[in-house]
């Protein structure tokens, strides 16, 4: 039976380190958060960010813009925050109204204030192993793996999902640990080869958003399983991996909820402290 890899205890330990780092800063760091229009999911995320930030001694500056804000007006707003020396980090909450392209917007956030680590300059630094601001979810996965004490050197790792925010940057971080990384995606599934690859994984990380995509019987005996997926099924939140069957084979497995999620917001705060130091 697998050991549960819970995010909360690791998050608490990192938060303690952040509290100390904040005490040593000259000023309380300021995180500017921008939300465009109404969205219940984003509001819940903002609430949790605010609570975590304030619990650490961070000033959470919330800017709510109306739903009819244009792309140009949002860029102007971001540029004002870029030049405001009292602001250390900027986050634009998702989802944005359909007429605003997030990929375009994220390029206007100053890389040293990009606390989500998604600016091309920050993503590019990962390739050179020189990133100080990492995308939050991949950083959370690396912390979970680190907590197992297992050396990733030479390990067969399979990452399922190749999005810009999770799978792609994560595969580069794993490569930097000298793991042998195989990245699977929709093409792998369509070619009927997903099971074949997953079965080889000593470490399996799944970030797709499809409940039950990874069958329990595909999990290699003793594998470490990190399930990033979040899916609502019949009023319950579940991941992408068949948990009950997988936990019988894995050595470590993340619960959903309670695995990656609690660490992601902590990584955002760690990035803010990094950003404050870079400025
Ligand atoms: P995206 O939708 O951007 O990416 C999903 C990825 O899965 C894509 O690469 C897609 O490939 C691939 N994919 C889709 N269907 C299949 C399939 N049948 N087999 C193999 N690969 C497939 O999602 P995100 O990366 O943003 O998020 C992934 C999941 O993680 C979601 O459930 C999200 O809610 C969750 N999440 C959780 C976080 C947390 O803190 N716990 C944070 C961020 C995300 P293609 O694009 O080619 O179709």
Tab-separated table of C-alpha atoms and ligand atoms in Angstrom:
chain	number	residue	atom	x	y	z
A	1	UNK	CA	0.000	0.000	0.000
A	2	UNK	CA	1.358	3.404	-1.004
A	3	UNK	CA	2.322	6.144	1.422
A	4	UNK	CA	0.226	9.293	0.981
A	5	UNK	CA	2.154	12.295	-0.339
A	6	UNK	CA	0.224	15.184	1.170
A	7	UNK	CA	0.967	18.756	0.197
A	8	UNK	CA	-0.087	20.506	3.403
A	9	UNK	CA	2.759	19.475	5.758
A	10	UNK	CA	5.350	20.387	3.098
A	11	UNK	CA	3.569	23.696	2.468
A	12	UNK	CA	3.611	24.486	6.208
A	13	UNK	CA	7.351	23.882	6.404
A	14	UNK	CA	8.043	26.118	3.395
A	15	UNK	CA	5.734	28.825	4.782
A	16	UNK	CA	7.764	28.879	7.997
A	17	UNK	CA	10.915	29.525	5.921
A	18	UNK	CA	9.088	32.251	3.972
A	19	UNK	CA	7.961	33.966	7.206
A	20	UNK	CA	11.604	34.166	8.277
A	21	UNK	CA	12.693	35.467	4.849
A	22	UNK	CA	9.972	38.159	4.965
A	23	UNK	CA	11.097	39.324	8.415
A	24	UNK	CA	14.549	39.905	6.913
A	25	UNK	CA	13.203	42.048	4.031
A	26	UNK	CA	13.258	45.843	4.399
A	27	UNK	CA	9.545	46.216	3.566
A	28	UNK	CA	6.536	43.905	3.577
A	29	UNK	CA	6.369	42.439	0.038
A	30	UNK	CA	3.348	43.443	-2.077
A	31	UNK	CA	1.495	41.069	-4.409
A	32	UNK	CA	-0.808	42.789	-6.921
A	33	UNK	CA	-3.623	40.537	-8.099
A	34	UNK	CA	-5.776	41.496	-11.089
A	35	UNK	CA	-9.153	39.969	-11.837
A	36	UNK	CA	-11.167	40.905	-14.921
A	37	UNK	CA	-14.949	40.404	-14.619
A	38	UNK	CA	-16.809	37.932	-12.417
A	39	UNK	CA	-15.900	34.271	-11.908
A	40	UNK	CA	-16.784	32.158	-8.878
A	41	UNK	CA	-13.782	29.812	-9.305
A	42	UNK	CA	-11.298	32.693	-9.613
A	43	UNK	CA	-12.871	34.425	-6.603
A	44	UNK	CA	-12.344	31.298	-4.482
A	45	UNK	CA	-8.711	31.150	-5.631
A	46	UNK	CA	-8.245	34.878	-4.821
A	47	UNK	CA	-9.647	34.279	-1.326
A	48	UNK	CA	-7.187	31.466	-0.707
A	49	UNK	CA	-4.254	33.525	-2.093
A	50	UNK	CA	-5.202	36.473	0.140
A	51	UNK	CA	-5.438	34.274	3.242
A	52	UNK	CA	-2.073	32.610	2.550
A	53	UNK	CA	-0.394	35.931	1.691
A	54	UNK	CA	-1.644	37.786	4.766
A	55	UNK	CA	-0.780	34.827	7.019
A	56	UNK	CA	2.823	35.258	5.875
A	57	UNK	CA	2.996	39.042	6.261
A	58	UNK	CA	2.548	39.791	2.538
A	59	UNK	CA	0.354	42.705	1.410
A	60	UNK	CA	-2.289	41.360	-1.003
A	61	UNK	CA	-3.383	44.216	-3.252
A	62	UNK	CA	-6.535	43.218	-5.134
A	63	UNK	CA	-7.585	45.010	-8.352
A	64	UNK	CA	-10.954	44.084	-9.793
A	65	UNK	CA	-11.453	45.365	-13.355
A	66	UNK	CA	-14.822	45.343	-15.086
A	67	UNK	CA	-15.698	42.492	-17.462
A	68	UNK	CA	-15.665	44.845	-20.466
A	69	UNK	CA	-11.998	45.873	-19.937
A	70	UNK	CA	-10.186	45.685	-23.304
A	71	UNK	CA	-6.910	43.846	-23.876
A	72	UNK	CA	-5.159	47.214	-24.359
A	73	UNK	CA	-6.553	48.629	-21.105
A	74	UNK	CA	-5.414	45.531	-19.204
A	75	UNK	CA	-1.909	45.851	-20.694
A	76	UNK	CA	-1.808	49.535	-19.641
A	77	UNK	CA	-2.864	48.540	-16.133
A	78	UNK	CA	-0.119	45.894	-15.947
A	79	UNK	CA	2.445	48.400	-17.189
A	80	UNK	CA	1.519	50.803	-14.401
A	81	UNK	CA	2.121	48.038	-11.870
A	82	UNK	CA	5.424	47.170	-13.614
A	83	UNK	CA	6.726	50.680	-12.976
A	84	UNK	CA	5.280	50.960	-9.445
A	85	UNK	CA	8.270	50.313	-7.169
A	86	UNK	CA	6.025	49.426	-4.240
A	87	UNK	CA	4.683	46.361	-6.117
A	88	UNK	CA	6.892	43.243	-6.024
A	89	UNK	CA	4.755	40.733	-7.914
A	90	UNK	CA	1.838	40.658	-10.354
A	91	UNK	CA	-0.669	37.884	-10.969
A	92	UNK	CA	-3.504	37.982	-13.496
A	93	UNK	CA	-6.304	35.658	-12.427
A	94	UNK	CA	-7.714	33.142	-14.866
A	95	UNK	CA	-10.059	32.793	-16.629
A	96	UNK	CA	-9.971	36.051	-18.563
A	97	UNK	CA	-12.871	37.171	-20.783
A	98	UNK	CA	-12.710	35.353	-24.162
A	99	UNK	CA	-11.592	38.503	-26.040
A	100	UNK	CA	-8.380	38.714	-23.967
A	101	UNK	CA	-5.494	36.413	-24.899
A	102	UNK	CA	-3.669	35.311	-21.722
A	103	UNK	CA	-0.547	34.229	-23.621
A	104	UNK	CA	-0.234	37.758	-25.002
A	105	UNK	CA	-0.985	39.393	-21.646
A	106	UNK	CA	1.544	37.311	-19.692
A	107	UNK	CA	4.355	38.704	-21.864
A	108	UNK	CA	3.688	42.230	-20.586
A	109	UNK	CA	4.359	41.381	-16.950
A	110	UNK	CA	7.920	42.355	-16.074
A	111	UNK	CA	9.874	39.050	-15.766
A	112	UNK	CA	11.146	40.093	-12.314
A	113	UNK	CA	7.524	40.609	-11.159
A	114	UNK	CA	6.148	37.485	-12.896
A	115	UNK	CA	5.247	35.459	-9.788
A	116	UNK	CA	3.548	32.756	-11.848
A	117	UNK	CA	6.822	32.102	-13.669
A	118	UNK	CA	5.101	31.973	-17.053
A	119	UNK	CA	6.826	34.861	-18.871
A	120	UNK	CA	8.837	33.492	-21.834
A	121	UNK	CA	12.018	34.865	-20.209
A	122	UNK	CA	11.391	32.836	-17.033
A	123	UNK	CA	10.363	29.708	-18.959
A	124	UNK	CA	13.482	30.155	-21.140
A	125	UNK	CA	15.760	30.263	-18.074
A	126	UNK	CA	14.553	26.763	-17.118
A	127	UNK	CA	16.202	25.440	-20.305
A	128	UNK	CA	19.542	26.766	-19.022
A	129	UNK	CA	18.939	25.508	-15.455
A	130	UNK	CA	19.101	29.132	-14.246
A	131	UNK	CA	15.506	29.875	-13.232
A	132	UNK	CA	14.874	31.594	-9.910
A	133	UNK	CA	11.137	32.051	-10.513
A	134	UNK	CA	9.533	28.716	-11.427
A	135	UNK	CA	5.977	28.077	-12.661
A	136	UNK	CA	3.993	27.235	-9.507
A	137	UNK	CA	2.548	23.798	-10.313
A	138	UNK	CA	5.795	22.261	-11.650
A	139	UNK	CA	7.583	23.728	-8.599
A	140	UNK	CA	4.967	22.101	-6.329
A	141	UNK	CA	5.514	18.722	-8.032
A	142	UNK	CA	9.295	19.029	-7.568
A	143	UNK	CA	8.788	19.737	-3.834
A	144	UNK	CA	6.568	16.651	-3.481
A	145	UNK	CA	9.169	14.486	-5.235
A	146	UNK	CA	11.937	15.979	-3.113
A	147	UNK	CA	10.005	15.135	0.068
A	148	UNK	CA	10.195	11.398	-0.744
A	149	UNK	CA	14.001	11.545	-0.547
A	150	UNK	CA	14.167	9.436	-3.737
A	151	UNK	CA	17.056	10.368	-6.057
A	152	UNK	CA	15.675	11.098	-9.543
A	153	UNK	CA	19.046	10.499	-11.250
A	154	UNK	CA	18.544	7.897	-14.000
A	155	UNK	CA	14.892	7.276	-13.072
A	156	UNK	CA	12.334	6.480	-15.787
A	157	UNK	CA	9.815	9.314	-15.474
A	158	UNK	CA	6.623	9.606	-17.488
A	159	UNK	CA	4.810	12.958	-17.608
A	160	UNK	CA	1.286	12.806	-19.059
A	161	UNK	CA	0.146	16.214	-20.370
A	162	UNK	CA	2.301	18.786	-22.207
A	163	UNK	CA	0.680	22.112	-21.347
A	164	UNK	CA	2.783	25.280	-21.087
A	165	UNK	CA	1.916	25.691	-17.412
A	166	UNK	CA	2.533	22.132	-16.191
A	167	UNK	CA	3.844	19.335	-18.431
A	168	UNK	CA	6.412	21.192	-20.568
A	169	UNK	CA	8.243	23.163	-17.853
A	170	UNK	CA	8.042	20.191	-15.471
A	171	UNK	CA	9.697	17.857	-17.992
A	172	UNK	CA	12.632	20.314	-18.253
A	173	UNK	CA	13.012	20.495	-14.462
A	174	UNK	CA	13.085	16.684	-14.308
A	175	UNK	CA	15.615	16.496	-17.133
A	176	UNK	CA	17.811	18.793	-15.075
A	177	UNK	CA	17.825	16.093	-12.366
A	178	UNK	CA	19.182	13.633	-14.974
A	179	UNK	CA	15.979	11.613	-15.075
A	180	UNK	CA	15.000	9.886	-18.327
A	181	UNK	CA	11.849	11.798	-19.181
A	182	UNK	CA	9.067	10.629	-21.493
A	183	UNK	CA	6.321	13.169	-22.176
A	184	UNK	CA	2.944	11.747	-23.256
A	185	UNK	CA	0.038	13.732	-24.653
A	186	UNK	CA	-3.047	13.448	-26.791
A	187	UNK	CA	-0.955	12.071	-29.694
A	188	UNK	CA	0.287	9.227	-27.447
A	189	UNK	CA	-3.290	8.363	-26.484
A	190	UNK	CA	-4.524	8.522	-30.068
A	191	UNK	CA	-1.711	6.205	-31.142
A	192	UNK	CA	-2.929	3.759	-28.450
A	193	UNK	CA	0.426	3.899	-26.640
A	194	UNK	CA	-0.435	5.618	-23.344
A	195	UNK	CA	-0.704	2.407	-21.261
A	196	UNK	CA	2.566	1.072	-22.713
A	197	UNK	CA	4.483	4.190	-21.602
A	198	UNK	CA	2.788	4.593	-18.213
A	199	UNK	CA	3.673	0.966	-17.359
A	200	UNK	CA	7.393	1.818	-17.611
A	201	UNK	CA	7.202	4.759	-15.173
A	202	UNK	CA	9.181	4.591	-11.938
A	203	UNK	CA	7.802	8.081	-11.378
A	204	UNK	CA	4.482	9.007	-12.988
A	205	UNK	CA	3.138	12.555	-13.139
A	206	UNK	CA	-0.273	13.137	-14.672
A	207	UNK	CA	-1.640	16.590	-15.563
A	208	UNK	CA	-4.488	16.195	-18.030
A	209	UNK	CA	-7.895	16.890	-16.457
A	210	UNK	CA	-9.657	13.612	-17.331
A	211	UNK	CA	-10.964	11.497	-14.445
A	212	UNK	CA	-9.956	7.836	-14.653
A	213	UNK	CA	-7.600	8.361	-17.627
A	214	UNK	CA	-4.818	6.381	-15.901
A	215	UNK	CA	-5.910	2.868	-14.961
A	216	UNK	CA	-4.711	1.456	-11.659
A	217	UNK	CA	-3.383	-1.695	-13.332
A	218	UNK	CA	-0.987	0.402	-15.479
A	219	UNK	CA	0.965	1.552	-12.408
A	220	UNK	CA	4.363	-0.111	-12.071
A	221	UNK	CA	4.892	-1.812	-8.682
A	222	UNK	CA	6.612	0.684	-6.342
A	223	UNK	CA	6.131	3.729	-8.610
A	224	UNK	CA	5.783	7.260	-7.261
A	225	UNK	CA	2.507	8.726	-8.551
A	226	UNK	CA	1.813	12.468	-8.611
A	227	UNK	CA	-1.696	13.300	-9.788
A	228	UNK	CA	-2.051	16.972	-10.749
A	229	UNK	CA	-5.499	16.593	-12.354
A	230	UNK	CA	-8.585	18.178	-10.820
A	231	UNK	CA	-11.953	16.867	-11.960
A	232	UNK	CA	-15.411	17.286	-10.482
A	233	UNK	CA	-17.275	13.969	-10.668
A	234	UNK	CA	-20.691	13.642	-8.986
A	235	UNK	CA	-19.936	16.441	-6.497
A	236	UNK	CA	-16.542	14.991	-5.612
A	237	UNK	CA	-13.106	16.233	-6.644
A	238	UNK	CA	-10.934	13.483	-8.137
A	239	UNK	CA	-7.657	13.346	-10.074
A	240	UNK	CA	-6.758	11.689	-13.384
A	241	UNK	CA	-5.518	8.421	-11.826
A	242	UNK	CA	-7.773	5.605	-10.538
A	243	UNK	CA	-6.712	6.178	-6.936
A	244	UNK	CA	-7.959	3.049	-5.114
A	245	UNK	CA	-6.347	0.631	-7.572
A	246	UNK	CA	-3.190	2.728	-8.006
A	247	UNK	CA	-2.451	3.068	-4.265
A	248	UNK	CA	-2.216	-0.739	-4.008
A	249	UNK	CA	0.732	-0.740	-6.450
A	250	UNK	CA	2.496	2.594	-5.893
A	251	UNK	CA	5.096	3.367	-3.217
A	252	UNK	CA	3.916	6.981	-2.859
A	253	UNK	CA	0.771	8.616	-4.231
A	254	UNK	CA	-0.734	12.103	-3.930
A	255	UNK	CA	-4.354	12.372	-2.798
A	256	UNK	CA	-6.742	14.591	-4.795
A	257	UNK	CA	-7.615	16.957	-3.257
A	258	UNK	CA	-4.762	17.522	-0.790
A	259	UNK	CA	-1.690	16.651	-2.862
A	260	UNK	CA	-0.385	19.197	-5.365
A	261	UNK	CA	-3.074	21.843	-4.727
A	262	UNK	CA	-2.060	23.039	-1.217
A	263	UNK	CA	1.522	23.541	-2.387
A	264	UNK	CA	0.763	25.546	-5.529
A	265	UNK	CA	-0.297	28.720	-3.717
A	266	UNK	CA	2.740	28.418	-1.396
A	267	UNK	CA	4.977	28.326	-4.495
A	268	UNK	CA	3.328	31.567	-5.647
A	269	UNK	CA	4.351	33.217	-2.357
A	270	UNK	CA	7.871	31.793	-2.610
A	271	UNK	CA	8.120	33.328	-6.092
A	272	UNK	CA	7.021	36.687	-4.665
A	273	UNK	CA	9.866	36.616	-2.130
A	274	UNK	CA	12.301	35.656	-4.930
A	275	UNK	CA	10.922	38.537	-7.024
A	276	UNK	CA	11.342	40.984	-4.128
A	277	UNK	CA	14.980	39.881	-3.787
A	278	UNK	CA	15.580	40.283	-7.552
A	279	UNK	CA	14.304	43.876	-7.562
B	1	LIG	P1	-4.409	21.668	-20.262
B	1	LIG	O1	-5.803	21.365	-20.708
B	1	LIG	O2	-3.745	22.916	-20.664
B	1	LIG	O3	-3.464	20.462	-20.684
B	1	LIG	C1	-3.904	19.123	-20.656
B	1	LIG	C2	-2.861	18.270	-21.328
B	1	LIG	O4	-3.327	16.928	-21.391
B	1	LIG	C3	-2.586	18.685	-22.761
B	1	LIG	O5	-1.208	18.562	-22.974
B	1	LIG	C4	-3.370	17.668	-23.587
B	1	LIG	O6	-2.800	17.446	-24.858
B	1	LIG	C5	-3.220	16.437	-22.726
B	1	LIG	N1	-4.270	15.466	-22.980
B	1	LIG	C6	-5.583	15.690	-23.210
B	1	LIG	N2	-6.233	14.518	-23.349
B	1	LIG	C7	-5.310	13.542	-23.234
B	1	LIG	C8	-5.359	12.134	-23.292
B	1	LIG	N3	-6.502	11.482	-23.516
B	1	LIG	N4	-4.211	11.446	-23.119
B	1	LIG	C9	-3.035	12.068	-22.894
B	1	LIG	N5	-2.920	13.425	-22.820
B	1	LIG	C10	-4.062	14.145	-22.982
B	1	LIG	O7	-4.467	21.537	-18.680
B	1	LIG	P2	-3.424	22.041	-17.550
B	1	LIG	O8	-2.065	21.557	-17.829
B	1	LIG	O9	-3.668	23.464	-17.289
B	1	LIG	O10	-4.024	21.238	-16.303
B	1	LIG	C11	-4.090	19.822	-16.289
B	1	LIG	C12	-4.896	19.369	-15.086
B	1	LIG	O11	-4.229	19.771	-13.907
B	1	LIG	C13	-6.297	19.969	-14.978
B	1	LIG	O12	-7.161	19.031	-14.402
B	1	LIG	C14	-6.115	21.143	-14.052
B	1	LIG	O13	-7.304	21.475	-13.362
B	1	LIG	C15	-5.090	20.578	-13.113
B	1	LIG	N6	-4.266	21.595	-12.448
B	1	LIG	C16	-4.098	21.467	-11.107
B	1	LIG	C17	-3.324	22.372	-10.422
B	1	LIG	C18	-3.138	22.186	-8.948
B	1	LIG	O14	-2.672	23.099	-8.278
B	1	LIG	N7	-3.442	21.005	-8.381
B	1	LIG	C19	-2.702	23.512	-11.081
B	1	LIG	C20	-2.831	23.496	-12.527
B	1	LIG	C21	-3.616	22.569	-13.167
B	1	LIG	P3	-3.241	18.409	-26.112
B	1	LIG	O15	-3.059	19.812	-25.650
B	1	LIG	O16	-2.320	18.028	-27.166
B	1	LIG	O17	-4.674	18.076	-26.334
